[in-house]
């Protein structure tokens, strides 16, 4: 990579605009988390970032949670793996830390 390629890469990178979560979505996630509905809050985040696959998985986890009557260790492990992936996606947003703090 020569100096012109480096300058072009820097220029193109600086023009990239970060997306932003709407404040109402952050408030919804905070409210769900306060009510101890962590799976639902993650489902809302998945919807906000457009991750349909994570949303479907979380929906199944929620259904199994209701079926078993509690959040089993296995379900919690699966949910935490999805949460880790969603954290990475959240940080691509300019106010991703606000959304993360709401969880």
GROMACS .gro file of N, CA, C and O in nm:
model
  412
    1UNK      N    1   0.085  -0.117   0.000
    1UNK     CA    2   0.000   0.000   0.000
    1UNK      C    3   0.090   0.124   0.000
    1UNK      O    4   0.170   0.144   0.090
    2UNK      N    5   0.076   0.207  -0.101
    2UNK     CA    6   0.157   0.328  -0.107
    2UNK      C    7   0.090   0.442  -0.031
    2UNK      O    8  -0.021   0.427   0.021
    3UNK      N    9   0.155   0.556  -0.025
    3UNK     CA   10   0.102   0.667   0.054
    3UNK      C   11  -0.031   0.718   0.001
    3UNK      O   12  -0.116   0.763   0.078
    4UNK      N   13  -0.055   0.711  -0.131
    4UNK     CA   14  -0.182   0.757  -0.187
    4UNK      C   15  -0.297   0.665  -0.146
    4UNK      O   16  -0.407   0.711  -0.117
    5UNK      N   17  -0.269   0.533  -0.144
    5UNK     CA   18  -0.371   0.439  -0.098
    5UNK      C   19  -0.404   0.462   0.049
    5UNK      O   20  -0.520   0.454   0.090
    6UNK      N   21  -0.303   0.493   0.127
    6UNK     CA   22  -0.323   0.520   0.269
    6UNK      C   23  -0.408   0.644   0.289
    6UNK      O   24  -0.503   0.645   0.369
    7UNK      N   25  -0.378   0.749   0.215
    7UNK     CA   26  -0.455   0.874   0.225
    7UNK      C   27  -0.600   0.850   0.180
    7UNK      O   28  -0.694   0.897   0.245
    8UNK      N   29  -0.618   0.776   0.070
    8UNK     CA   30  -0.752   0.747   0.022
    8UNK      C   31  -0.830   0.668   0.125
    8UNK      O   32  -0.947   0.697   0.152
    9UNK      N   33  -0.767   0.568   0.186
    9UNK     CA   34  -0.833   0.487   0.288
    9UNK      C   35  -0.873   0.572   0.408
    9UNK      O   36  -0.983   0.557   0.463
   10UNK      N   37  -0.786   0.664   0.447
   10UNK     CA   38  -0.817   0.754   0.559
   10UNK      C   39  -0.934   0.845   0.522
   10UNK      O   40  -1.025   0.868   0.602
   11UNK      N   41  -0.932   0.897   0.401
   11UNK     CA   42  -1.037   0.988   0.355
   11UNK      C   43  -1.172   0.917   0.349
   11UNK      O   44  -1.272   0.966   0.398
   12UNK      N   45  -1.174   0.798   0.289
   12UNK     CA   46  -1.298   0.723   0.278
   12UNK      C   47  -1.351   0.683   0.414
   12UNK      O   48  -1.470   0.685   0.439
   13UNK      N   49  -1.262   0.648   0.505
   13UNK     CA   50  -1.302   0.612   0.640
   13UNK      C   51  -1.361   0.729   0.715
   13UNK      O   52  -1.453   0.714   0.796
   14UNK      N   53  -1.310   0.849   0.690
   14UNK     CA   54  -1.361   0.966   0.761
   14UNK      C   55  -1.498   1.009   0.713
   14UNK      O   56  -1.571   1.077   0.783
   15UNK      N   57  -1.534   0.968   0.592
   15UNK     CA   58  -1.665   1.004   0.537
   15UNK      C   59  -1.775   0.910   0.582
   15UNK      O   60  -1.893   0.938   0.564
   16UNK      N   61  -1.735   0.797   0.642
   16UNK     CA   62  -1.832   0.698   0.685
   16UNK      C   63  -1.910   0.752   0.805
   16UNK      O   64  -1.852   0.787   0.907
   17UNK      N   65  -2.039   0.760   0.792
   17UNK     CA   66  -2.122   0.814   0.900
   17UNK      C   67  -2.177   0.699   0.984
   17UNK      O   68  -2.229   0.602   0.932
   18UNK      N   69  -2.163   0.713   1.115
   18UNK     CA   70  -2.214   0.611   1.205
   18UNK      C   71  -2.364   0.625   1.219
   18UNK      O   72  -2.419   0.734   1.217
   19UNK      N   73  -2.429   0.510   1.237
   19UNK     CA   74  -2.572   0.510   1.263
   19UNK      C   75  -2.595   0.545   1.409
   19UNK      O   76  -2.504   0.543   1.490
   20UNK      N   77  -2.720   0.574   1.441
   20UNK     CA   78  -2.752   0.612   1.578
   20UNK      C   79  -2.883   0.547   1.621
   20UNK      O   80  -2.978   0.542   1.543
   21UNK      N   81  -2.886   0.495   1.745
   21UNK     CA   82  -3.010   0.441   1.800
   21UNK      C   83  -3.102   0.557   1.833
   21UNK      O   84  -3.057   0.662   1.878
   22UNK      N   85  -3.230   0.537   1.815
   22UNK     CA   86  -3.328   0.637   1.857
   22UNK      C   87  -3.340   0.630   2.008
   22UNK      O   88  -3.332   0.522   2.068
   23UNK      N   89  -3.361   0.744   2.071
   23UNK     CA   90  -3.371   0.748   2.217
   23UNK      C   91  -3.487   0.664   2.269
   23UNK      O   92  -3.475   0.600   2.373
   24UNK      N   93  -3.595   0.656   2.193
   24UNK     CA   94  -3.710   0.576   2.237
   24UNK      C   95  -3.673   0.428   2.246
   24UNK      O   96  -3.721   0.357   2.335
   25UNK      N   97  -3.585   0.380   2.156
   25UNK     CA   98  -3.541   0.241   2.162
   25UNK      C   99  -3.455   0.215   2.285
   25UNK      O  100  -3.467   0.112   2.350
   26UNK      N  101  -3.368   0.310   2.317
   26UNK     CA  102  -3.285   0.298   2.437
   26UNK      C  103  -3.374   0.295   2.561
   26UNK      O  104  -3.353   0.215   2.653
   27UNK      N  105  -3.476   0.381   2.564
   27UNK     CA  106  -3.568   0.386   2.677
   27UNK      C  107  -3.647   0.256   2.692
   27UNK      O  108  -3.669   0.208   2.804
   28UNK      N  109  -3.689   0.198   2.581
   28UNK     CA  110  -3.763   0.071   2.585
   28UNK      C  111  -3.674  -0.039   2.643
   28UNK      O  112  -3.717  -0.116   2.730
   29UNK      N  113  -3.549  -0.046   2.597
   29UNK     CA  114  -3.456  -0.148   2.646
   29UNK      C  115  -3.431  -0.129   2.796
   29UNK      O  116  -3.431  -0.225   2.874
   30UNK      N  117  -3.414  -0.004   2.839
   30UNK     CA  118  -3.391   0.024   2.981
   30UNK      C  119  -3.511  -0.019   3.065
   30UNK      O  120  -3.496  -0.079   3.172
   31UNK      N  121  -3.632   0.009   3.015
   31UNK     CA  122  -3.754  -0.026   3.088
   31UNK      C  123  -3.768  -0.178   3.100
   31UNK      O  124  -3.802  -0.231   3.206
   32UNK      N  125  -3.742  -0.249   2.989
   32UNK     CA  126  -3.750  -0.395   2.992
   32UNK      C  127  -3.646  -0.455   3.087
   32UNK      O  128  -3.674  -0.549   3.161
   33UNK      N  129  -3.527  -0.400   3.085
   33UNK     CA  130  -3.421  -0.448   3.173
   33UNK      C  131  -3.457  -0.422   3.319
   33UNK      O  132  -3.436  -0.509   3.405
   34UNK      N  133  -3.513  -0.306   3.348
   34UNK     CA  134  -3.555  -0.275   3.485
   34UNK      C  135  -3.662  -0.372   3.535
   34UNK      O  136  -3.668  -0.402   3.655
   35UNK      N  137  -3.744  -0.421   3.443
   35UNK     CA  138  -3.849  -0.518   3.480
   35UNK      C  139  -3.796  -0.661   3.479
   35UNK      O  140  -3.874  -0.756   3.490
   36UNK      N  141  -3.664  -0.677   3.463
   36UNK     CA  142  -3.597  -0.807   3.462
   36UNK      C  143  -3.637  -0.893   3.342
   36UNK      O  144  -3.636  -1.015   3.348
   37UNK      N  145  -3.672  -0.828   3.233
   37UNK     CA  146  -3.708  -0.898   3.110
   37UNK      C  147  -3.593  -0.883   3.009
   37UNK      O  148  -3.605  -0.818   2.906
   38UNK      N  149  -3.482  -0.948   3.043
   38UNK     CA  150  -3.359  -0.933   2.966
   38UNK      C  151  -3.370  -0.991   2.825
   38UNK      O  152  -3.317  -0.933   2.730
   39UNK      N  153  -3.439  -1.102   2.811
   39UNK     CA  154  -3.454  -1.163   2.678
   39UNK      C  155  -3.533  -1.069   2.587
   39UNK      O  156  -3.495  -1.049   2.470
   40UNK      N  157  -3.640  -1.011   2.640
   40UNK     CA  158  -3.719  -0.918   2.559
   40UNK      C  159  -3.638  -0.793   2.523
   40UNK      O  160  -3.651  -0.741   2.411
   41UNK      N  161  -3.554  -0.746   2.616
   41UNK     CA  162  -3.473  -0.629   2.584
   41UNK      C  163  -3.373  -0.661   2.473
   41UNK      O  164  -3.351  -0.579   2.383
   42UNK      N  165  -3.317  -0.782   2.476
   42UNK     CA  166  -3.224  -0.822   2.370
   42UNK      C  167  -3.298  -0.840   2.237
   42UNK      O  168  -3.243  -0.810   2.131
   43UNK      N  169  -3.422  -0.887   2.244
   43UNK     CA  170  -3.502  -0.899   2.121
   43UNK      C  171  -3.524  -0.761   2.059
   43UNK      O  172  -3.518  -0.746   1.937
   44UNK      N  173  -3.545  -0.662   2.143
   44UNK     CA  174  -3.565  -0.526   2.091
   44UNK      C  175  -3.435  -0.472   2.029
   44UNK      O  176  -3.439  -0.406   1.925
   45UNK      N  177  -3.323  -0.502   2.092
   45UNK     CA  178  -3.194  -0.459   2.036
   45UNK      C  179  -3.171  -0.527   1.901
   45UNK      O  180  -3.130  -0.463   1.804
   46UNK      N  181  -3.198  -0.657   1.895
   46UNK     CA  182  -3.180  -0.731   1.769
   46UNK      C  183  -3.265  -0.670   1.659
   46UNK      O  184  -3.219  -0.653   1.545
   47UNK      N  185  -3.388  -0.633   1.693
   47UNK     CA  186  -3.476  -0.568   1.595
   47UNK      C  187  -3.419  -0.432   1.554
   47UNK      O  188  -3.419  -0.397   1.436
   48UNK      N  189  -3.366  -0.358   1.651
   48UNK     CA  190  -3.312  -0.224   1.623
   48UNK      C  191  -3.191  -0.228   1.531
   48UNK      O  192  -3.173  -0.139   1.449
   49UNK      N  193  -3.106  -0.330   1.549
   49UNK     CA  194  -2.986  -0.340   1.465
   49UNK      C  195  -3.013  -0.419   1.337
   49UNK      O  196  -2.926  -0.430   1.251
   50UNK      N  197  -3.133  -0.477   1.326
   50UNK     CA  198  -3.169  -0.550   1.204
   50UNK      C  199  -3.116  -0.692   1.198
   50UNK      O  200  -3.100  -0.748   1.090
   51UNK      N  201  -3.088  -0.752   1.315
   51UNK     CA  202  -3.037  -0.889   1.320
   51UNK      C  203  -3.155  -0.985   1.340
   51UNK      O  204  -3.190  -1.021   1.452
   52UNK      N  205  -3.214  -1.027   1.229
   52UNK     CA  206  -3.332  -1.113   1.234
   52UNK      C  207  -3.300  -1.251   1.291
   52UNK      O  208  -3.382  -1.310   1.362
   53UNK      N  209  -3.181  -1.301   1.260
   53UNK     CA  210  -3.142  -1.434   1.307
   53UNK      C  211  -3.134  -1.435   1.460
   53UNK      O  212  -3.185  -1.526   1.525
   54UNK      N  213  -3.072  -1.333   1.519
   54UNK     CA  214  -3.064  -1.323   1.665
   54UNK      C  215  -3.203  -1.308   1.724
   54UNK      O  216  -3.234  -1.367   1.829
   55UNK      N  217  -3.289  -1.231   1.658
   55UNK     CA  218  -3.425  -1.213   1.705
   55UNK      C  219  -3.502  -1.343   1.712
   55UNK      O  220  -3.574  -1.370   1.809
   56UNK      N  221  -3.487  -1.427   1.609
   56UNK     CA  222  -3.555  -1.557   1.606
   56UNK      C  223  -3.503  -1.648   1.718
   56UNK      O  224  -3.581  -1.716   1.784
   57UNK      N  225  -3.372  -1.649   1.738
   57UNK     CA  226  -3.314  -1.731   1.844
   57UNK      C  227  -3.364  -1.686   1.981
   57UNK      O  228  -3.399  -1.768   2.066
   58UNK      N  229  -3.368  -1.555   2.002
   58UNK     CA  230  -3.414  -1.503   2.130
   58UNK      C  231  -3.562  -1.533   2.152
   58UNK      O  232  -3.606  -1.558   2.264
   59UNK      N  233  -3.638  -1.532   2.044
   59UNK     CA  234  -3.780  -1.567   2.052
   59UNK      C  235  -3.797  -1.711   2.099
   59UNK      O  236  -3.882  -1.740   2.186
   60UNK      N  237  -3.715  -1.800   2.045
   60UNK     CA  238  -3.721  -1.941   2.087
   60UNK      C  239  -3.677  -1.957   2.233
   60UNK      O  240  -3.737  -2.034   2.308
   61UNK      N  241  -3.573  -1.884   2.272
   61UNK     CA  242  -3.528  -1.888   2.411
   61UNK      C  243  -3.639  -1.841   2.504
   61UNK      O  244  -3.663  -1.901   2.609
   62UNK      N  245  -3.709  -1.737   2.465
   62UNK     CA  246  -3.820  -1.685   2.546
   62UNK      C  247  -3.931  -1.789   2.560
   62UNK      O  248  -3.985  -1.809   2.670
   63UNK      N  249  -3.963  -1.856   2.451
   63UNK     CA  250  -4.068  -1.959   2.455
   63UNK      C  251  -4.027  -2.075   2.545
   63UNK      O  252  -4.108  -2.126   2.623
   64UNK      N  253  -3.901  -2.117   2.535
   64UNK     CA  254  -3.853  -2.226   2.619
   64UNK      C  255  -3.850  -2.183   2.766
   64UNK      O  256  -3.880  -2.263   2.855
   65UNK      N  257  -3.814  -2.060   2.791
   65UNK     CA  258  -3.814  -2.006   2.926
   65UNK      C  259  -3.954  -2.017   2.986
   65UNK      O  260  -3.972  -2.059   3.101
   66UNK      N  261  -4.054  -1.979   2.909
   66UNK     CA  262  -4.192  -1.988   2.956
   66UNK      C  263  -4.234  -2.134   2.975
   66UNK      O  264  -4.304  -2.168   3.071
   67UNK      N  265  -4.192  -2.221   2.885
   67UNK     CA  266  -4.227  -2.363   2.893
   67UNK      C  267  -4.167  -2.428   3.019
   67UNK      O  268  -4.235  -2.502   3.089
   68UNK      N  269  -4.039  -2.400   3.046
   68UNK     CA  270  -3.972  -2.459   3.163
   68UNK      C  271  -4.010  -2.388   3.293
   68UNK      O  272  -3.992  -2.443   3.401
   69UNK      N  273  -4.056  -2.265   3.283
   69UNK     CA  274  -4.091  -2.190   3.402
   69UNK      C  275  -3.973  -2.120   3.467
   69UNK      O  276  -3.989  -2.052   3.568
   70UNK      N  277  -3.855  -2.139   3.411
   70UNK     CA  278  -3.735  -2.070   3.462
   70UNK      C  279  -3.631  -2.065   3.351
   70UNK      O  280  -3.642  -2.137   3.252
   71UNK      N  281  -3.532  -1.981   3.372
   71UNK     CA  282  -3.424  -1.968   3.274
   71UNK      C  283  -3.315  -2.069   3.313
   71UNK      O  284  -3.244  -2.049   3.410
   72UNK      N  285  -3.307  -2.177   3.238
   72UNK     CA  286  -3.208  -2.280   3.269
   72UNK      C  287  -3.068  -2.230   3.235
   72UNK      O  288  -3.051  -2.131   3.163
   73UNK      N  289  -2.971  -2.298   3.287
   73UNK     CA  290  -2.831  -2.261   3.263
   73UNK      C  291  -2.797  -2.264   3.114
   73UNK      O  292  -2.728  -2.177   3.062
   74UNK      N  293  -2.850  -2.365   3.043
   74UNK     CA  294  -2.825  -2.377   2.899
   74UNK      C  295  -2.888  -2.262   2.821
   74UNK      O  296  -2.826  -2.206   2.729
   75UNK      N  297  -3.011  -2.227   2.857
   75UNK     CA  298  -3.077  -2.115   2.790
   75UNK      C  299  -3.002  -1.985   2.816
   75UNK      O  300  -2.985  -1.902   2.727
   76UNK      N  301  -2.955  -1.969   2.940
   76UNK     CA  302  -2.881  -1.848   2.975
   76UNK      C  303  -2.749  -1.841   2.896
   76UNK      O  304  -2.709  -1.733   2.851
   77UNK      N  305  -2.685  -1.954   2.878
   77UNK     CA  306  -2.561  -1.957   2.800
   77UNK      C  307  -2.585  -1.916   2.655
   77UNK      O  308  -2.508  -1.839   2.597
   78UNK      N  309  -2.694  -1.968   2.598
   78UNK     CA  310  -2.728  -1.932   2.460
   78UNK      C  311  -2.760  -1.783   2.451
   78UNK      O  312  -2.715  -1.715   2.358
   79UNK      N  313  -2.837  -1.733   2.546
   79UNK     CA  314  -2.873  -1.591   2.545
   79UNK      C  315  -2.749  -1.503   2.561
   79UNK      O  316  -2.736  -1.401   2.492
   80UNK      N  317  -2.657  -1.544   2.647
   80UNK     CA  318  -2.535  -1.465   2.667
   80UNK      C  319  -2.447  -1.463   2.542
   80UNK      O  320  -2.383  -1.362   2.514
   81UNK      N  321  -2.445  -1.574   2.467
   81UNK     CA  322  -2.368  -1.577   2.342
   81UNK      C  323  -2.427  -1.478   2.241
   81UNK      O  324  -2.354  -1.405   2.172
   82UNK      N  325  -2.559  -1.473   2.234
   82UNK     CA  326  -2.626  -1.378   2.145
   82UNK      C  327  -2.600  -1.236   2.191
   82UNK      O  328  -2.574  -1.146   2.111
   83UNK      N  329  -2.605  -1.215   2.323
   83UNK     CA  330  -2.580  -1.083   2.381
   83UNK      C  331  -2.439  -1.034   2.345
   83UNK      O  332  -2.421  -0.918   2.308
   84UNK      N  333  -2.341  -1.122   2.352
   84UNK     CA  334  -2.204  -1.084   2.317
   84UNK      C  335  -2.195  -1.037   2.173
   84UNK      O  336  -2.128  -0.938   2.143
   85UNK      N  337  -2.264  -1.106   2.085
   85UNK     CA  338  -2.265  -1.067   1.944
   85UNK      C  339  -2.337  -0.933   1.926
   85UNK      O  340  -2.292  -0.846   1.850
   86UNK      N  341  -2.448  -0.916   1.997
   86UNK     CA  342  -2.523  -0.790   1.985
   86UNK      C  343  -2.442  -0.673   2.041
   86UNK      O  344  -2.453  -0.561   1.990
   87UNK      N  345  -2.360  -0.697   2.143
   87UNK     CA  346  -2.275  -0.590   2.199
   87UNK      C  347  -2.182  -0.535   2.090
   87UNK      O  348  -2.166  -0.414   2.077
   88UNK      N  349  -2.124  -0.626   2.012
   88UNK     CA  350  -2.035  -0.583   1.904
   88UNK      C  351  -2.111  -0.499   1.801
   88UNK      O  352  -2.060  -0.399   1.752
   89UNK      N  353  -2.233  -0.541   1.772
   89UNK     CA  354  -2.314  -0.467   1.675
   89UNK      C  355  -2.356  -0.330   1.731
   89UNK      O  356  -2.359  -0.232   1.658
   90UNK      N  357  -2.386  -0.326   1.861
   90UNK     CA  358  -2.426  -0.199   1.924
   90UNK      C  359  -2.315  -0.095   1.915
   90UNK      O  360  -2.341   0.023   1.896
   91UNK      N  361  -2.191  -0.139   1.931
   91UNK     CA  362  -2.079  -0.046   1.934
   91UNK      C  363  -2.049   0.016   1.797
   91UNK      O  364  -1.971   0.109   1.787
   92UNK      N  365  -2.115  -0.033   1.692
   92UNK     CA  366  -2.101   0.027   1.560
   92UNK      C  367  -2.187   0.154   1.548
   92UNK      O  368  -2.177   0.226   1.451
   93UNK      N  369  -2.271   0.178   1.647
   93UNK     CA  370  -2.358   0.295   1.649
   93UNK      C  371  -2.291   0.405   1.731
   93UNK      O  372  -2.219   0.378   1.828
   94UNK      N  373  -2.316   0.529   1.693
   94UNK     CA  374  -2.252   0.641   1.762
   94UNK      C  375  -2.292   0.648   1.909
   94UNK      O  376  -2.212   0.691   1.993
   95UNK      N  377  -2.412   0.606   1.943
   95UNK     CA  378  -2.457   0.605   2.082
   95UNK      C  379  -2.474   0.461   2.132
   95UNK      O  380  -2.560   0.433   2.217
   96UNK      N  381  -2.390   0.372   2.083
   96UNK     CA  382  -2.396   0.231   2.122
   96UNK      C  383  -2.373   0.210   2.270
   96UNK      O  384  -2.431   0.119   2.330
   97UNK      N  385  -2.289   0.295   2.331
   97UNK     CA  386  -2.264   0.282   2.475
   97UNK      C  387  -2.390   0.312   2.556
   97UNK      O  388  -2.413   0.251   2.659
   98UNK      N  389  -2.472   0.405   2.507
   98UNK     CA  390  -2.597   0.436   2.574
   98UNK      C  391  -2.690   0.315   2.572
   98UNK      O  392  -2.755   0.283   2.673
   99UNK      N  393  -2.697   0.249   2.458
   99UNK     CA  394  -2.780   0.129   2.447
   99UNK      C  395  -2.723   0.018   2.536
   99UNK      O  396  -2.798  -0.050   2.606
  100UNK      N  397  -2.592   0.002   2.534
  100UNK     CA  398  -2.528  -0.100   2.618
  100UNK      C  399  -2.556  -0.074   2.766
  100UNK      O  400  -2.587  -0.167   2.841
  101UNK      N  401  -2.549   0.050   2.807
  101UNK     CA  402  -2.574   0.085   2.947
  101UNK      C  403  -2.720   0.062   2.986
  101UNK      O  404  -2.750   0.044   3.103
  102UNK      N  405  -2.808   0.060   2.888
  102UNK     CA  406  -2.950   0.035   2.916
  102UNK      C  407  -2.978  -0.112   2.941
  102UNK      O  408  -3.081  -0.147   2.999
  103UNK      N  409  -2.885  -0.200   2.901
  103UNK     CA  410  -2.907  -0.345   2.919
  103UNK      C  411  -2.871  -0.393   3.057
  103UNK      O  412  -2.798  -0.338   3.130
   0.00000   0.00000   0.00000
